[in-house]
């Protein structure tokens, strides 16, 4: 499902592939690829966190940022217990993976779960 | 379709009127053919007209039900389609939509429905795809088709079979979601070489109006080329590219993501247009059936009264023959 949210905020922190990137008004124009992680939107003292699977962030020179994510879940809806369970399950699968494809798939899952874990605890 | 069935029945209706020859003791068997035809009207017609009225009434009920079903499906999918429009807007803001771009390898993705009875939307999509194909075929340009949906497949396979790269059907078996469409997009991108992808679909404007549209997605190499030559994409260079190793890798991911977003929106919009077109087609079909029913009722009453009148005439003339 897709919801389009559009509002004026003070700062947005996106999980870019180069690390967490903070975007303030007046940021230079940029296109960055996102990796799975936490997107936090700061509006005054209000902070909203979403877990995004991956996507792109476009920052235009007129202080408009477009964040396109394949999936974005509000952090409250993530279940910590199932994250833990899947984490142990897939670290096992990663070590026992035989083909390159399986290894890559398991690695991707582990990365996402690590990010989820840190998002929940952080 | 309903009208064709009724037309066929109409021919059958006319035949018995002429061929039936009931034996009537009051008239000589050498009566001219015309009189025999009029005699035929008397005893058989009401049953036939009644049968026809029953079938037309059933068809009217069916088309009314189909209209309701299409209306409810439309309501469910309309909000999703409108929300998904926001998906490709940032891409267009960044990269622009350049349908007039001149490239060597074009791939035309035609989106159509699997089921019929939805008016003319599939034919318009196919017509536009054919026109695009013609526009983009030349000495050093070529274009291929990727077909989504049974209806376009049926029309394009007839004359462009060798130009079709990929055919995908049964998209709407499960409710449409992004994951399914991204898998489809992946499939297409892997199997087809392209410089520009042109997606042809019907954009949903309102329940009665659909706009055939083309969305163009360029491959990363073409994006770079256009960026260097200036124009809308020339501003692309002013954006810093973060992440990844090289600019072309990012552009590759970007173009693939753009394609899946645009395809998702296109499929949703086409589904909406399909339901809307089906609603109006079924609506006009029910209205037509209603009018036909009115005409048949009049005919039925007229034939009924005519048969009563002829019986009365016979009785009275018989009675007066006995007296006089």
Short mmCIF file of N, CA, C and O in Angstrom, two decimals, chain B residues 137-180:
data_model
loop_
_atom_site.label_atom_id
_atom_site.label_comp_id
_atom_site.label_asym_id
_atom_site.label_seq_id
_atom_site.Cartn_x
_atom_site.Cartn_y
_atom_site.Cartn_z
N UNK B 137 9.94 2.85 -36.07
CA UNK B 137 10.65 1.87 -36.90
C UNK B 137 11.22 2.62 -38.07
O UNK B 137 10.52 3.34 -38.76
N UNK B 138 12.48 2.45 -38.26
CA UNK B 138 13.10 3.16 -39.37
C UNK B 138 14.37 2.44 -39.75
O UNK B 138 14.55 1.27 -39.41
N UNK B 139 15.27 3.10 -40.45
CA UNK B 139 16.50 2.44 -40.90
C UNK B 139 17.36 1.93 -39.75
O UNK B 139 17.83 0.81 -39.78
N UNK B 140 17.55 2.78 -38.73
CA UNK B 140 18.41 2.28 -37.65
C UNK B 140 17.69 2.24 -36.31
O UNK B 140 18.30 2.18 -35.26
N UNK B 141 16.37 2.28 -36.36
CA UNK B 141 15.61 2.22 -35.12
C UNK B 141 14.76 0.97 -35.16
O UNK B 141 14.31 0.56 -36.22
N UNK B 142 14.52 0.39 -34.01
CA UNK B 142 13.60 -0.74 -34.01
C UNK B 142 12.78 -0.69 -32.73
O UNK B 142 13.21 -0.11 -31.73
N UNK B 143 11.62 -1.32 -32.78
CA UNK B 143 10.83 -1.35 -31.56
C UNK B 143 10.20 -2.72 -31.38
O UNK B 143 9.82 -3.38 -32.34
N UNK B 144 10.12 -3.13 -30.13
CA UNK B 144 9.56 -4.44 -29.81
C UNK B 144 8.41 -4.25 -28.83
O UNK B 144 8.34 -3.23 -28.15
N UNK B 145 7.56 -5.28 -28.73
CA UNK B 145 6.44 -5.20 -27.81
C UNK B 145 6.67 -6.08 -26.59
O UNK B 145 7.23 -7.17 -26.69
N UNK B 146 6.19 -5.59 -25.44
CA UNK B 146 5.99 -6.47 -24.29
C UNK B 146 4.52 -6.34 -23.96
O UNK B 146 4.02 -5.23 -23.76
N UNK B 147 3.81 -7.47 -23.94
CA UNK B 147 2.37 -7.39 -23.82
C UNK B 147 1.93 -7.87 -22.44
O UNK B 147 2.30 -8.95 -22.01
N UNK B 148 1.12 -7.04 -21.76
CA UNK B 148 0.54 -7.45 -20.48
C UNK B 148 -0.95 -7.56 -20.68
O UNK B 148 -1.60 -6.57 -20.99
N UNK B 149 -1.54 -8.73 -20.48
CA UNK B 149 -2.99 -8.83 -20.59
C UNK B 149 -3.41 -9.59 -21.83
O UNK B 149 -2.82 -9.49 -22.90
N UNK B 150 -4.49 -10.36 -21.67
CA UNK B 150 -4.96 -11.23 -22.76
C UNK B 150 -5.46 -10.47 -23.97
O UNK B 150 -5.26 -10.88 -25.11
N UNK B 151 -6.16 -9.36 -23.71
CA UNK B 151 -6.85 -8.70 -24.82
C UNK B 151 -5.87 -8.10 -25.81
O UNK B 151 -6.05 -8.21 -27.02
N UNK B 152 -4.82 -7.47 -25.31
CA UNK B 152 -3.84 -6.91 -26.24
C UNK B 152 -3.09 -8.03 -26.94
O UNK B 152 -2.73 -7.92 -28.11
N UNK B 153 -2.85 -9.12 -26.20
CA UNK B 153 -2.14 -10.25 -26.80
C UNK B 153 -2.92 -10.77 -28.00
O UNK B 153 -2.37 -10.98 -29.08
N UNK B 154 -4.25 -10.90 -27.83
CA UNK B 154 -5.06 -11.42 -28.93
C UNK B 154 -4.96 -10.52 -30.15
O UNK B 154 -4.87 -10.99 -31.29
N UNK B 155 -4.94 -9.22 -29.94
CA UNK B 155 -4.91 -8.31 -31.08
C UNK B 155 -3.54 -8.20 -31.70
O UNK B 155 -3.40 -8.10 -32.91
N UNK B 156 -2.48 -8.19 -30.86
CA UNK B 156 -1.15 -7.95 -31.42
C UNK B 156 -0.54 -9.20 -32.01
O UNK B 156 0.30 -9.12 -32.90
N UNK B 157 -0.95 -10.36 -31.53
CA UNK B 157 -0.35 -11.60 -32.03
C UNK B 157 -0.72 -11.82 -33.49
O UNK B 157 0.01 -12.42 -34.26
N UNK B 158 -1.87 -11.22 -33.88
CA UNK B 158 -2.35 -11.43 -35.24
C UNK B 158 -1.40 -10.88 -36.28
O UNK B 158 -1.13 -11.52 -37.29
N UNK B 159 -0.87 -9.66 -36.06
CA UNK B 159 -0.06 -9.11 -37.14
C UNK B 159 1.36 -8.75 -36.73
O UNK B 159 2.17 -8.43 -37.57
N UNK B 160 1.67 -8.77 -35.42
CA UNK B 160 3.03 -8.37 -35.05
C UNK B 160 3.71 -9.47 -34.27
O UNK B 160 4.51 -9.19 -33.38
N UNK B 161 3.42 -10.73 -34.59
CA UNK B 161 3.88 -11.81 -33.73
C UNK B 161 5.40 -11.80 -33.55
O UNK B 161 5.91 -12.06 -32.48
N UNK B 162 6.12 -11.49 -34.64
CA UNK B 162 7.56 -11.60 -34.51
C UNK B 162 8.17 -10.45 -33.74
O UNK B 162 9.32 -10.51 -33.36
N UNK B 163 7.39 -9.39 -33.51
CA UNK B 163 7.95 -8.26 -32.77
C UNK B 163 7.68 -8.34 -31.29
O UNK B 163 8.07 -7.46 -30.55
N UNK B 164 6.97 -9.36 -30.85
CA UNK B 164 6.62 -9.44 -29.44
C UNK B 164 7.72 -10.18 -28.69
O UNK B 164 8.06 -11.30 -29.01
N UNK B 165 8.25 -9.51 -27.66
CA UNK B 165 9.31 -10.13 -26.87
C UNK B 165 8.75 -10.99 -25.76
O UNK B 165 9.20 -12.10 -25.52
N UNK B 166 7.77 -10.43 -25.04
CA UNK B 166 7.33 -11.08 -23.80
C UNK B 166 5.83 -10.90 -23.67
O UNK B 166 5.29 -9.84 -23.98
N UNK B 167 5.15 -11.96 -23.23
CA UNK B 167 3.72 -11.84 -23.00
C UNK B 167 3.43 -12.25 -21.56
O UNK B 167 3.85 -13.31 -21.12
N UNK B 168 2.74 -11.39 -20.80
CA UNK B 168 2.42 -11.72 -19.42
C UNK B 168 0.92 -11.58 -19.22
O UNK B 168 0.35 -10.54 -19.55
N UNK B 169 0.28 -12.61 -18.71
CA UNK B 169 -1.17 -12.51 -18.51
C UNK B 169 -1.51 -12.90 -17.07
O UNK B 169 -0.66 -13.28 -16.30
N UNK B 170 -2.80 -12.79 -16.75
CA UNK B 170 -3.31 -13.11 -15.42
C UNK B 170 -2.64 -12.27 -14.35
O UNK B 170 -2.18 -12.78 -13.33
N UNK B 171 -2.61 -10.96 -14.60
CA UNK B 171 -2.01 -10.08 -13.61
C UNK B 171 -2.91 -9.90 -12.42
O UNK B 171 -2.45 -9.70 -11.31
N UNK B 172 -4.24 -9.95 -12.64
CA UNK B 172 -5.14 -9.55 -11.57
C UNK B 172 -5.69 -10.73 -10.81
O UNK B 172 -6.69 -10.61 -10.14
N UNK B 173 -5.01 -11.87 -10.92
CA UNK B 173 -5.49 -13.03 -10.18
C UNK B 173 -5.46 -12.74 -8.68
O UNK B 173 -6.41 -12.98 -7.96
N UNK B 174 -4.30 -12.21 -8.24
CA UNK B 174 -4.21 -11.75 -6.86
C UNK B 174 -4.26 -10.24 -6.87
O UNK B 174 -3.84 -9.63 -7.84
N UNK B 175 -4.76 -9.63 -5.79
CA UNK B 175 -4.83 -8.16 -5.80
C UNK B 175 -3.46 -7.57 -6.09
O UNK B 175 -2.45 -8.06 -5.62
N UNK B 176 -3.46 -6.50 -6.87
CA UNK B 176 -2.20 -5.92 -7.31
C UNK B 176 -1.41 -5.36 -6.15
O UNK B 176 -1.96 -4.65 -5.33
N UNK B 177 -0.15 -5.68 -6.07
CA UNK B 177 0.69 -5.02 -5.08
C UNK B 177 2.06 -4.78 -5.66
O UNK B 177 2.42 -5.31 -6.70
N UNK B 178 2.81 -3.95 -4.96
CA UNK B 178 4.07 -3.47 -5.52
C UNK B 178 5.07 -4.60 -5.73
O UNK B 178 5.83 -4.58 -6.69
N UNK B 179 5.08 -5.56 -4.81
CA UNK B 179 6.08 -6.63 -4.92
C UNK B 179 5.89 -7.39 -6.22
O UNK B 179 6.84 -7.67 -6.95
N UNK B 180 4.62 -7.70 -6.52
CA UNK B 180 4.35 -8.46 -7.74
C UNK B 180 4.82 -7.68 -8.97
O UNK B 180 5.44 -8.22 -9.88
#
